[in-house]
Amino acid sequence: MRLALHAEWTKMRTVASALWLLLGTVAAMVALSAVAASVVNCTASGCGGDTTKLSLMGVYIGQALVAILAVLIISGEYSSGMIRTTLTAMPRRATAFTAKAITLTGVVAVSGTVAVLGSVLAGRLILPDLGDQALSLSDGRTLRAVFGTVLYLILIGLLSLGIATAVRDSATSIGIVLGLLYIVPIITQTISDPDWQRLLGKIAPMSAGLTIQATTDLGNLPISPWAGLGVTAGWATAALLAGGLLLRTRDA
């Protein structure tokens, strides 16, 4: 496993697109969060909403870049034919796949942490009149939202890796992942039945997972924060199992 991890890390750090996507994730998340915080209408009594979630709004664009990175890690090898070299050097396909997942988890954890902390800092700087407590990491709910958002980004990366391994094609994989993340919530809003809306909110990977960011009005959520993140984890696990099984059973 050590050699497999070294090989995957070497491939990732020597590909320019991976570095730019990671840097783009940090920049995009902090920038969008800063813009969201700057345009909100605040009064002395507050901003009329969840300021922690507002400061973490950049995740809506950051997750797309993480998904693209995860897809390219495996589908790029299929398109170039390098996957044959990878599997020849590491005949145990499960080991090779696990190494990719661990490497992806590590880089997304680092970049995601920087992006999330930068977003919270931007919120504190732009919304200073609201007091520090709402955006203080000493507050349990805020800390849960920050830590959970990093975990969410990791899970989106693993979900994308699993789908890309199963599908192989970059464009198709990216389309499937982004559809799951963005189109399903849009469809949910077009449904008039509130029970169906609540059900889709509980099972969609983004809608459920991002409940981890909520720090106010928790009783009105379709699913509790940690349970919602567990739903996203279930999606990621299913995708990884499907991708790993197909990798082992079919030709490269």
GROMACS .gro file of N, CA, C and O in nm, residues 173-249:
model
  308
  173SER      N    1  -1.918   1.126  -1.656
  173SER     CA    2  -1.907   1.118  -1.510
  173SER      C    3  -1.934   1.254  -1.446
  173SER      O    4  -2.007   1.263  -1.347
  174ILE      N    5  -1.874   1.358  -1.501
  174ILE     CA    6  -1.896   1.492  -1.446
  174ILE      C    7  -2.043   1.530  -1.458
  174ILE      O    8  -2.101   1.589  -1.365
  175GLY      N    9  -2.105   1.496  -1.570
  175GLY     CA   10  -2.247   1.526  -1.589
  175GLY      C   11  -2.334   1.455  -1.486
  175GLY      O   12  -2.428   1.515  -1.431
  176ILE      N   13  -2.304   1.329  -1.458
  176ILE     CA   14  -2.381   1.253  -1.360
  176ILE      C   15  -2.367   1.314  -1.220
  176ILE      O   16  -2.465   1.334  -1.148
  177VAL      N   17  -2.243   1.343  -1.183
  177VAL     CA   18  -2.218   1.397  -1.049
  177VAL      C   19  -2.285   1.533  -1.031
  177VAL      O   20  -2.355   1.557  -0.932
  178LEU      N   21  -2.263   1.622  -1.127
  178LEU     CA   22  -2.321   1.756  -1.115
  178LEU      C   23  -2.473   1.751  -1.121
  178LEU      O   24  -2.542   1.833  -1.058
  179GLY      N   25  -2.527   1.655  -1.197
  179GLY     CA   26  -2.671   1.637  -1.200
  179GLY      C   27  -2.725   1.598  -1.063
  179GLY      O   28  -2.827   1.650  -1.017
  180LEU      N   29  -2.657   1.503  -0.998
  180LEU     CA   30  -2.699   1.461  -0.864
  180LEU      C   31  -2.692   1.577  -0.766
  180LEU      O   32  -2.779   1.592  -0.679
  181LEU      N   33  -2.589   1.659  -0.780
  181LEU     CA   34  -2.569   1.766  -0.684
  181LEU      C   35  -2.663   1.885  -0.706
  181LEU      O   36  -2.718   1.939  -0.609
  182TYR      N   37  -2.683   1.924  -0.831
  182TYR     CA   38  -2.753   2.050  -0.858
  182TYR      C   39  -2.893   2.034  -0.917
  182TYR      O   40  -2.982   2.114  -0.887
  183ILE      N   41  -2.912   1.934  -1.001
  183ILE     CA   42  -3.041   1.921  -1.068
  183ILE      C   43  -3.147   1.863  -0.976
  183ILE      O   44  -3.264   1.906  -0.978
  184VAL      N   45  -3.110   1.766  -0.894
  184VAL     CA   46  -3.207   1.705  -0.803
  184VAL      C   47  -3.271   1.808  -0.710
  184VAL      O   48  -3.393   1.810  -0.694
  185PRO      N   49  -3.194   1.899  -0.647
  185PRO     CA   50  -3.258   2.003  -0.565
  185PRO      C   51  -3.351   2.094  -0.644
  185PRO      O   52  -3.454   2.139  -0.591
  186ILE      N   53  -3.316   2.122  -0.770
  186ILE     CA   54  -3.403   2.204  -0.853
  186ILE      C   55  -3.534   2.132  -0.879
  186ILE      O   56  -3.644   2.191  -0.872
  187ILE      N   57  -3.525   2.003  -0.909
  187ILE     CA   58  -3.646   1.923  -0.931
  187ILE      C   59  -3.732   1.922  -0.805
  187ILE      O   60  -3.855   1.930  -0.811
  188THR      N   61  -3.666   1.913  -0.690
  188THR     CA   62  -3.738   1.911  -0.563
  188THR      C   63  -3.824   2.036  -0.546
  188THR      O   64  -3.938   2.029  -0.498
  189GLN      N   65  -3.770   2.150  -0.588
  189GLN     CA   66  -3.843   2.276  -0.572
  189GLN      C   67  -3.963   2.287  -0.666
  189GLN      O   68  -4.054   2.368  -0.642
  190THR      N   69  -3.965   2.206  -0.771
  190THR     CA   70  -4.077   2.211  -0.866
  190THR      C   71  -4.193   2.122  -0.822
  190THR      O   72  -4.301   2.125  -0.881
  191ILE      N   73  -4.171   2.040  -0.719
  191ILE     CA   74  -4.275   1.950  -0.669
  191ILE      C   75  -4.361   2.024  -0.568
  191ILE      O   76  -4.310   2.085  -0.474
  192SER      N   77  -4.489   2.019  -0.586
  192SER     CA   78  -4.580   2.094  -0.498
  192SER      C   79  -4.611   2.021  -0.368
  192SER      O   80  -4.645   2.084  -0.268
  193ASP      N   81  -4.599   1.890  -0.370
  193ASP     CA   82  -4.630   1.811  -0.250
  193ASP      C   83  -4.519   1.828  -0.147
  193ASP      O   84  -4.405   1.788  -0.170
  194PRO      N   85  -4.547   1.886  -0.030
  194PRO     CA   86  -4.443   1.908   0.071
  194PRO      C   87  -4.382   1.779   0.125
  194PRO      O   88  -4.266   1.778   0.165
  195ASP      N   89  -4.461   1.672   0.128
  195ASP     CA   90  -4.408   1.545   0.178
  195ASP      C   91  -4.300   1.491   0.084
  195ASP      O   92  -4.196   1.440   0.128
  196TRP      N   93  -4.325   1.502  -0.047
  196TRP     CA   94  -4.226   1.458  -0.144
  196TRP      C   95  -4.104   1.550  -0.141
  196TRP      O   96  -3.990   1.504  -0.156
  197GLN      N   97  -4.127   1.678  -0.123
  197GLN     CA   98  -4.015   1.771  -0.111
  197GLN      C   99  -3.925   1.734   0.006
  197GLN      O  100  -3.803   1.733  -0.005
  198ARG      N  101  -3.988   1.704   0.118
  198ARG     CA  102  -3.912   1.669   0.238
  198ARG      C  103  -3.838   1.537   0.219
  198ARG      O  104  -3.723   1.522   0.262
  199LEU      N  105  -3.902   1.442   0.150
  199LEU     CA  106  -3.838   1.313   0.126
  199LEU      C  107  -3.714   1.329   0.038
  199LEU      O  108  -3.607   1.274   0.068
  200LEU      N  109  -3.729   1.406  -0.072
  200LEU     CA  110  -3.614   1.427  -0.160
  200LEU      C  111  -3.504   1.505  -0.088
  200LEU      O  112  -3.385   1.482  -0.112
  201GLY      N  113  -3.543   1.596   0.001
  201GLY     CA  114  -3.444   1.668   0.079
  201GLY      C  115  -3.366   1.577   0.172
  201GLY      O  116  -3.251   1.606   0.206
  202LYS      N  117  -3.428   1.467   0.211
  202LYS     CA  118  -3.362   1.371   0.300
  202LYS      C  119  -3.267   1.277   0.227
  202LYS      O  120  -3.174   1.224   0.287
  203ILE      N  121  -3.292   1.253   0.098
  203ILE     CA  122  -3.215   1.149   0.028
  203ILE      C  123  -3.120   1.204  -0.077
  203ILE      O  124  -3.030   1.132  -0.121
  204ALA      N  125  -3.136   1.330  -0.119
  204ALA     CA  126  -3.045   1.387  -0.220
  204ALA      C  127  -2.910   1.413  -0.155
  204ALA      O  128  -2.903   1.464  -0.042
  205PRO      N  129  -2.800   1.381  -0.222
  205PRO     CA  130  -2.668   1.392  -0.158
  205PRO      C  131  -2.631   1.533  -0.115
  205PRO      O  132  -2.570   1.551  -0.009
  206MET      N  133  -2.667   1.636  -0.194
  206MET     CA  134  -2.632   1.771  -0.155
  206MET      C  135  -2.729   1.826  -0.051
  206MET      O  136  -2.686   1.880   0.052
  207SER      N  137  -2.857   1.813  -0.076
  207SER     CA  138  -2.956   1.868   0.017
  207SER      C  139  -2.941   1.809   0.157
  207SER      O  140  -2.946   1.881   0.257
  208ALA      N  141  -2.922   1.679   0.162
  208ALA     CA  142  -2.907   1.613   0.292
  208ALA      C  143  -2.773   1.647   0.354
  208ALA      O  144  -2.765   1.682   0.473
  209GLY      N  145  -2.667   1.639   0.275
  209GLY     CA  146  -2.534   1.660   0.329
  209GLY      C  147  -2.510   1.799   0.383
  209GLY      O  148  -2.444   1.816   0.487
  210LEU      N  149  -2.564   1.900   0.317
  210LEU     CA  150  -2.537   2.037   0.359
  210LEU      C  151  -2.622   2.082   0.477
  210LEU      O  152  -2.607   2.195   0.524
  211THR      N  153  -2.709   1.995   0.528
  211THR     CA  154  -2.775   2.028   0.655
  211THR      C  155  -2.672   2.035   0.767
  211THR      O  156  -2.701   2.092   0.873
  212ILE      N  157  -2.554   1.980   0.745
  212ILE     CA  158  -2.448   1.985   0.845
  212ILE      C  159  -2.406   2.128   0.873
  212ILE      O  160  -2.349   2.159   0.979
  213GLN      N  161  -2.435   2.221   0.781
  213GLN     CA  162  -2.397   2.361   0.798
  213GLN      C  163  -2.496   2.440   0.883
  213GLN      O  164  -2.464   2.550   0.928
  214ALA      N  165  -2.613   2.388   0.905
  214ALA     CA  166  -2.717   2.463   0.974
  214ALA      C  167  -2.684   2.479   1.122
  214ALA      O  168  -2.645   2.383   1.189
  215THR      N  169  -2.702   2.599   1.172
  215THR     CA  170  -2.682   2.625   1.315
  215THR      C  171  -2.806   2.687   1.380
  215THR      O  172  -2.809   2.706   1.501
  216THR      N  173  -2.907   2.720   1.298
  216THR     CA  174  -3.031   2.775   1.352
  216THR      C  175  -3.150   2.701   1.291
  216THR      O  176  -3.137   2.637   1.186
  217ASP      N  177  -3.264   2.710   1.357
  217ASP     CA  178  -3.388   2.648   1.309
  217ASP      C  179  -3.369   2.501   1.273
  217ASP      O  180  -3.415   2.453   1.168
  218LEU      N  181  -3.300   2.427   1.359
  218LEU     CA  182  -3.271   2.287   1.329
  218LEU      C  183  -3.398   2.203   1.323
  218LEU      O  184  -3.403   2.101   1.254
  219GLY      N  185  -3.502   2.246   1.394
  219GLY     CA  186  -3.626   2.170   1.394
  219GLY      C  187  -3.699   2.172   1.261
  219GLY      O  188  -3.784   2.086   1.235
  220ASN      N  189  -3.667   2.269   1.177
  220ASN     CA  190  -3.733   2.278   1.046
  220ASN      C  191  -3.658   2.206   0.935
  220ASN      O  192  -3.703   2.207   0.819
  221LEU      N  193  -3.545   2.147   0.967
  221LEU     CA  194  -3.468   2.075   0.866
  221LEU      C  195  -3.538   1.944   0.829
  221LEU      O  196  -3.602   1.881   0.914
  222PRO      N  197  -3.526   1.900   0.702
  222PRO     CA  198  -3.586   1.772   0.664
  222PRO      C  199  -3.518   1.653   0.730
  222PRO      O  200  -3.577   1.545   0.743
  223ILE      N  201  -3.391   1.672   0.773
  223ILE     CA  202  -3.314   1.566   0.835
  223ILE      C  203  -3.211   1.633   0.925
  223ILE      O  204  -3.168   1.746   0.899
  224SER      N  205  -3.172   1.566   1.033
  224SER     CA  206  -3.076   1.627   1.125
  224SER      C  207  -2.939   1.638   1.060
  224SER      O  208  -2.906   1.564   0.965
  225PRO      N  209  -2.854   1.731   1.106
  225PRO     CA  210  -2.726   1.756   1.039
  225PRO      C  211  -2.638   1.633   1.021
  225PRO      O  212  -2.592   1.605   0.909
  226TRP      N  213  -2.613   1.558   1.128
  226TRP     CA  214  -2.523   1.443   1.115
  226TRP      C  215  -2.588   1.331   1.035
  226TRP      O  216  -2.520   1.259   0.960
  227ALA      N  217  -2.718   1.313   1.049
  227ALA     CA  218  -2.787   1.213   0.968
  227ALA      C  219  -2.782   1.249   0.821
  227ALA      O  220  -2.765   1.162   0.733
  228GLY      N  221  -2.794   1.380   0.791
  228GLY     CA  222  -2.785   1.425   0.652
  228GLY      C  223  -2.648   1.396   0.593
  228GLY      O  224  -2.637   1.350   0.478
  229LEU      N  225  -2.544   1.422   0.673
  229LEU     CA  226  -2.409   1.391   0.624
  229LEU      C  227  -2.392   1.240   0.607
  229LEU      O  228  -2.321   1.195   0.516
  230GLY      N  229  -2.461   1.163   0.691
  230GLY     CA  230  -2.458   1.018   0.676
  230GLY      C  231  -2.521   0.973   0.546
  230GLY      O  232  -2.476   0.874   0.485
  231VAL      N  233  -2.623   1.045   0.499
  231VAL     CA  234  -2.684   1.012   0.369
  231VAL      C  235  -2.582   1.032   0.257
  231VAL      O  236  -2.568   0.947   0.168
  232THR      N  237  -2.510   1.143   0.262
  232THR     CA  238  -2.406   1.168   0.161
  232THR      C  239  -2.298   1.061   0.170
  232THR      O  240  -2.246   1.015   0.066
  233ALA      N  241  -2.263   1.020   0.291
  233ALA     CA  242  -2.165   0.913   0.308
  233ALA      C  243  -2.216   0.783   0.247
  233ALA      O  244  -2.138   0.705   0.189
  234GLY      N  245  -2.347   0.758   0.259
  234GLY     CA  246  -2.404   0.639   0.198
  234GLY      C  247  -2.393   0.642   0.046
  234GLY      O  248  -2.361   0.540  -0.018
  235TRP      N  249  -2.419   0.758  -0.013
  235TRP     CA  250  -2.402   0.774  -0.158
  235TRP      C  251  -2.257   0.747  -0.198
  235TRP      O  252  -2.230   0.677  -0.297
  236ALA      N  253  -2.164   0.804  -0.124
  236ALA     CA  254  -2.022   0.787  -0.156
  236ALA      C  255  -1.980   0.641  -0.142
  236ALA      O  256  -1.907   0.587  -0.227
  237THR      N  257  -2.027   0.575  -0.037
  237THR     CA  258  -1.993   0.435  -0.016
  237THR      C  259  -2.046   0.347  -0.128
  237THR      O  260  -1.976   0.260  -0.180
  238ALA      N  261  -2.171   0.371  -0.167
  238ALA     CA  262  -2.231   0.293  -0.275
  238ALA      C  263  -2.155   0.313  -0.406
  238ALA      O  264  -2.130   0.218  -0.481
  239ALA      N  265  -2.117   0.437  -0.434
  239ALA     CA  266  -2.044   0.466  -0.557
  239ALA      C  267  -1.907   0.400  -0.556
  239ALA      O  268  -1.862   0.344  -0.658
  240LEU      N  269  -1.837   0.405  -0.442
  240LEU     CA  270  -1.705   0.343  -0.432
  240LEU      C  271  -1.714   0.191  -0.447
  240LEU      O  272  -1.630   0.129  -0.514
  241LEU      N  273  -1.815   0.132  -0.386
  241LEU     CA  274  -1.831  -0.013  -0.397
  241LEU      C  275  -1.860  -0.054  -0.541
  241LEU      O  276  -1.804  -0.151  -0.593
  242ALA      N  277  -1.948   0.022  -0.607
  242ALA     CA  278  -1.980  -0.009  -0.747
  242ALA      C  279  -1.859   0.010  -0.837
  242ALA      O  280  -1.828  -0.074  -0.921
  243GLY      N  281  -1.789   0.122  -0.818
  243GLY     CA  282  -1.671   0.148  -0.898
  243GLY      C  283  -1.561   0.047  -0.874
  243GLY      O  284  -1.497  -0.002  -0.969
  244GLY      N  285  -1.538   0.013  -0.748
  244GLY     CA  286  -1.434  -0.084  -0.715
  244GLY      C  287  -1.466  -0.222  -0.770
  244GLY      O  288  -1.377  -0.294  -0.819
  245LEU      N  289  -1.592  -0.262  -0.763
  245LEU     CA  290  -1.633  -0.394  -0.814
  245LEU      C  291  -1.615  -0.401  -0.965
  245LEU      O  292  -1.561  -0.500  -1.017
  246LEU      N  293  -1.657  -0.296  -1.035
  246LEU     CA  294  -1.640  -0.295  -1.181
  246LEU      C  295  -1.494  -0.290  -1.222
  246LEU      O  296  -1.454  -0.350  -1.322
  247LEU      N  297  -1.412  -0.221  -1.144
  247LEU     CA  298  -1.269  -0.216  -1.174
  247LEU      C  299  -1.206  -0.353  -1.164
  247LEU      O  300  -1.117  -0.389  -1.242
  248ARG      N  301  -1.252  -0.432  -1.068
  248ARG     CA  302  -1.195  -0.566  -1.048
  248ARG      C  303  -1.246  -0.669  -1.149
  248ARG      O  304  -1.174  -0.764  -1.180
  249THR      N  305  -1.365  -0.649  -1.200
  249THR     CA  306  -1.427  -0.755  -1.280
  249THR      C  307  -1.421  -0.735  -1.431
  249THR      O  308  -1.453  -0.826  -1.505
   0.00000   0.00000   0.00000
